[in-house]
Short mmCIF file of C-alpha atoms in Angstrom, two decimals:
data_model
loop_
_atom_site.label_atom_id
_atom_site.label_comp_id
_atom_site.label_asym_id
_atom_site.label_seq_id
_atom_site.Cartn_x
_atom_site.Cartn_y
_atom_site.Cartn_z
CA ARG O 1 97.17 102.73 88.36
CA LYS O 2 94.59 103.23 90.10
CA GLU O 3 91.71 105.25 89.08
CA VAL O 4 91.25 106.66 93.34
CA GLU O 5 94.23 106.20 95.37
CA GLN O 6 94.80 107.51 98.90
CA ASP O 7 97.42 108.50 101.07
CA PRO O 8 98.73 105.30 102.66
CA GLY O 9 98.19 105.93 106.19
CA PRO O 10 97.65 105.00 108.68
CA PHE O 11 97.87 108.25 110.77
CA ASN O 12 97.99 109.00 114.00
CA VAL O 13 97.06 111.44 115.51
CA PRO O 14 96.43 113.61 119.16
CA GLU O 15 93.30 115.12 119.71
CA GLY O 16 93.00 118.87 118.90
CA ALA O 17 95.90 118.22 115.79
CA THR O 18 94.87 119.15 112.14
CA VAL O 19 95.28 116.74 110.35
CA ALA O 20 94.76 116.57 106.06
CA PHE O 21 94.33 113.53 103.71
CA ASN O 22 94.97 113.67 99.94
CA CYS O 23 93.31 111.51 97.75
CA THR O 24 94.40 111.85 93.20
CA TYR O 25 91.92 110.89 90.32
CA SER O 26 93.62 109.20 87.11
CA ASN O 27 90.48 110.26 85.05
CA SER O 28 90.09 113.80 83.97
CA ALA O 29 86.46 113.57 82.76
CA SER O 30 85.98 112.24 86.56
CA GLN O 31 82.81 114.74 87.87
CA SER O 32 81.53 114.33 91.22
CA PHE O 33 83.76 114.63 94.04
CA PHE O 34 82.99 112.82 97.33
CA TRP O 35 84.83 112.40 101.06
CA TYR O 36 82.82 109.25 102.87
CA ARG O 37 84.12 107.85 106.51
CA GLN O 38 83.79 104.69 107.36
CA ASP O 39 83.48 103.75 111.01
CA CYS O 40 84.63 99.95 111.81
CA ARG O 41 82.29 97.72 110.35
CA LYS O 42 80.07 99.99 109.81
CA GLU O 43 77.87 101.45 106.65
CA PRO O 44 80.33 104.03 104.62
CA LYS O 45 78.91 107.00 104.99
CA LEU O 46 78.61 110.28 103.90
CA LEU O 47 80.53 112.84 104.91
CA MET O 48 81.28 116.26 102.65
CA SER O 49 81.17 116.97 98.37
CA VAL O 50 83.44 118.37 96.74
CA TYR O 51 82.74 121.70 94.85
CA SER O 52 85.63 123.52 92.68
CA SER O 53 85.49 126.32 94.76
CA GLY O 54 86.31 124.36 98.06
CA ASN O 55 84.33 123.83 100.70
CA GLU O 56 83.71 123.91 104.48
CA ASP O 57 81.12 121.93 106.77
CA GLY O 58 81.84 123.10 110.91
CA ARG O 59 85.60 121.50 111.46
CA PHE O 60 86.04 119.63 107.89
CA THR O 61 87.34 121.01 104.57
CA ALA O 62 87.14 119.81 100.85
CA GLN O 63 89.24 121.39 98.39
CA LEU O 64 89.20 120.22 94.66
CA ASN O 65 92.56 120.70 91.73
CA ARG O 66 91.36 119.69 88.57
CA ALA O 67 94.01 121.03 86.61
CA SER O 68 96.50 117.97 89.61
CA GLN O 69 93.40 116.30 89.32
CA TYR O 70 93.16 115.84 93.46
CA ILE O 71 91.39 116.24 96.93
CA SER O 72 92.03 116.67 99.93
CA LEU O 73 90.10 116.49 103.14
CA LEU O 74 90.97 119.10 106.37
CA ILE O 75 90.38 118.06 109.46
CA ARG O 76 90.71 121.17 112.17
CA ASP O 77 90.81 120.31 116.07
CA SER O 78 90.21 116.74 115.69
CA LYS O 79 87.93 114.73 117.89
CA LEU O 80 88.35 111.02 119.50
CA SER O 81 85.10 110.63 117.79
CA ASP O 82 86.03 111.69 114.62
CA SER O 83 88.76 108.29 114.16
CA ALA O 84 87.89 106.42 111.65
CA THR O 85 88.33 105.39 107.79
CA TYR O 86 87.38 107.87 104.83
CA LEU O 87 87.44 107.33 101.25
CA CYS O 88 87.81 109.22 98.03
CA VAL O 89 85.19 108.62 95.97
CA VAL O 90 85.39 110.02 92.31
CA ASN O 91 81.81 109.54 90.03
CA VAL O 92 84.13 108.56 86.52
CA ALA O 93 81.00 108.41 84.51
CA LEU O 94 78.38 110.93 84.71
CA SER O 95 75.69 108.21 82.76
CA ALA O 96 76.58 105.69 83.78
CA ARG O 97 76.95 106.81 87.53
CA GLN O 98 79.43 104.36 88.62
CA LEU O 99 81.33 105.50 91.97
CA THR O 100 84.69 104.57 92.31
CA PHE O 101 86.45 104.51 96.00
CA GLY O 102 90.02 105.21 96.97
CA SER O 103 90.64 102.28 99.25
CA GLY O 104 90.62 104.51 102.40
CA THR O 105 92.63 106.78 105.01
CA GLN O 106 91.92 105.28 108.71
CA LEU O 107 92.46 108.14 111.45
CA THR O 108 93.07 107.53 115.12
CA VAL O 109 92.82 110.50 117.15
CA LEU O 110 94.91 109.96 120.66
CA PRO O 111 93.58 111.29 123.78
CA ASP N 1 68.72 106.71 107.46
CA ALA N 2 67.60 105.27 104.29
CA GLY N 3 65.40 103.17 103.53
CA ILE N 4 67.64 100.62 102.91
CA THR N 5 68.25 96.90 103.98
CA GLN N 6 70.47 93.48 103.11
CA SER N 7 69.88 90.12 103.39
CA PRO N 8 71.55 87.99 105.06
CA ARG N 9 73.71 90.19 107.48
CA HIS N 10 76.12 87.55 107.88
CA LYS N 11 76.06 83.88 106.30
CA VAL N 12 79.03 80.96 105.88
CA THR N 13 78.80 78.45 103.01
CA GLU N 14 80.44 75.62 101.07
CA THR N 15 83.12 76.17 98.19
CA GLY N 16 80.81 75.49 95.13
CA THR N 17 77.65 75.37 96.36
CA PRO N 18 74.99 79.17 95.30
CA VAL N 19 74.76 82.14 97.61
CA THR N 20 71.90 84.84 97.11
CA LEU N 21 72.47 88.39 98.34
CA ARG N 22 69.19 90.79 98.55
CA CYS N 23 69.04 94.43 99.05
CA HIS N 24 65.47 95.88 99.54
CA GLN N 25 65.36 99.49 99.00
CA THR N 26 62.34 101.95 99.72
CA GLU N 27 63.10 104.86 98.58
CA ASN N 28 62.75 104.01 95.09
CA HIS N 29 65.87 105.28 93.99
CA ARG N 30 66.70 104.14 89.97
CA TYR N 31 70.64 103.29 90.49
CA MET N 32 70.93 100.08 92.59
CA TYR N 33 74.63 98.80 93.19
CA TRP N 34 76.78 95.36 94.86
CA TYR N 35 80.74 96.58 96.37
CA ARG N 36 82.94 94.02 97.84
CA GLN N 37 85.11 95.55 100.26
CA ASP N 38 88.52 93.48 101.12
CA PRO N 39 90.92 94.63 102.79
CA GLY N 40 93.85 97.50 101.17
CA HIS N 41 91.30 97.17 98.23
CA GLY N 42 88.62 99.47 99.41
CA LEU N 43 85.26 98.72 98.49
CA ARG N 44 84.86 97.93 93.99
CA LEU N 45 82.32 97.42 91.66
CA ILE N 46 81.15 94.41 91.48
CA HIS N 47 77.47 95.39 88.98
CA TYR N 48 74.96 97.44 88.96
CA SER N 49 71.88 98.42 88.08
CA TYR N 50 70.22 101.75 86.55
CA GLY N 51 66.70 100.61 85.99
CA VAL N 52 64.68 97.42 86.39
CA LYS N 53 66.60 94.75 84.23
CA ASP N 54 69.18 96.56 83.04
CA THR N 55 72.24 95.85 84.86
CA ASP N 56 75.53 96.32 83.32
CA LYS N 57 79.28 94.86 85.23
CA GLY N 58 81.83 96.13 87.42
CA GLU N 59 85.10 95.83 88.16
CA VAL N 60 84.92 92.79 89.88
CA SER N 61 82.05 91.04 88.53
CA ASP N 62 83.64 87.72 86.80
CA GLY N 63 81.72 84.63 89.48
CA TYR N 64 78.81 86.85 90.02
CA SER N 65 75.48 87.31 89.02
CA VAL N 66 72.70 90.17 89.95
CA SER N 67 68.93 90.70 88.44
CA ARG N 68 66.53 93.61 88.76
CA SER N 69 62.36 92.49 88.60
CA LYS N 70 61.29 95.36 90.95
CA THR N 71 62.86 98.83 90.99
CA GLU N 72 62.91 97.87 94.79
CA ASP N 73 65.15 94.20 94.84
CA PHE N 74 68.40 93.96 93.22
CA LEU N 75 69.54 90.50 93.94
CA LEU N 76 73.61 89.26 93.78
CA THR N 77 74.03 85.77 92.89
CA LEU N 78 77.54 84.11 93.42
CA GLU N 79 76.75 81.36 91.29
CA SER N 80 79.45 78.73 92.53
CA ALA N 81 80.88 80.11 95.65
CA THR N 82 84.99 80.16 96.00
CA SER N 83 87.31 81.24 98.74
CA SER N 84 88.09 84.29 97.13
CA GLN N 85 85.12 85.34 97.37
CA THR N 86 85.20 85.41 100.77
CA SER N 87 84.11 89.46 101.76
CA VAL N 88 82.13 91.81 103.21
CA TYR N 89 79.64 93.00 100.65
CA PHE N 90 77.73 96.60 100.57
CA CYS N 91 74.49 96.84 98.12
CA ALA N 92 74.13 100.85 97.81
CA ILE N 93 71.44 103.32 96.25
CA SER N 94 71.41 106.25 94.81
CA ASP N 95 69.41 108.79 92.14
CA PRO N 96 71.32 111.14 90.09
CA PHE N 97 68.53 112.58 88.70
CA PRO N 98 66.15 113.21 91.90
CA ARG N 99 62.97 113.91 90.09
CA THR N 100 62.69 117.02 92.75
CA GLY N 101 65.82 118.41 91.07
CA GLY N 102 69.05 119.33 92.09
CA ARG N 103 71.86 118.00 92.00
CA ASP N 104 73.84 114.61 92.62
CA THR N 105 72.35 113.11 96.05
CA GLU N 106 74.56 110.98 97.88
CA ALA N 107 75.25 106.90 97.63
CA PHE N 108 73.81 105.33 100.98
CA PHE N 109 74.72 102.18 101.20
CA GLY N 110 73.32 98.79 103.73
CA GLN N 111 74.53 98.11 106.77
CA GLY N 112 76.84 95.22 104.64
CA THR N 113 77.00 91.13 104.67
CA ARG N 114 79.95 89.21 105.72
CA LEU N 115 80.30 85.79 103.38
CA THR N 116 82.55 83.27 104.63
CA VAL N 117 83.51 80.63 101.95
CA VAL N 118 84.94 77.64 103.54
#
């Protein structure tokens, strides 16, 4: 079983739609959680950290469920510019700072 | 953008030859990482470093070695390149305990090196 698993995708949604991605992690000792965004042939960039209480940044909402060991990302009012691959990232060993990445979910927002 | 550069950006090499990729940072971050990215696998950690001369293996370290003789440089060497090492390689930096205090900092990535082994 992979340490971090994401929805397989791809997701093709119309502009203005709401889309949600889920991610599960296997190590209950995981400390930190993130969503990264990666545009085609570019480097990943931090989209947002995920906190226990849930957090929101504009149209993006991230939530963490430690009991069920999953995190989610909700995108409201999708824009064409949201088209990208979204990577779920978990830090499974605080002292070693090893970020473990999911394989990513591809989102295409259609006009 | 964080000061992190990778070189070369593209390289084609022959099977069996050694190859060295360089990652250079100007942020004075303690941690540096090398990942490879392949379709269907996401980013997989090859090696990482938590300080000068302090390195450790990641999940896909076979066939790779690293060195960090200075804070700013982290080198990845493919000792004898194979076609299975054709990939996009990303370097990343982070500092888990920022000297200025506060919570974990994010990881910043270089622009990637596209390596083809023929």
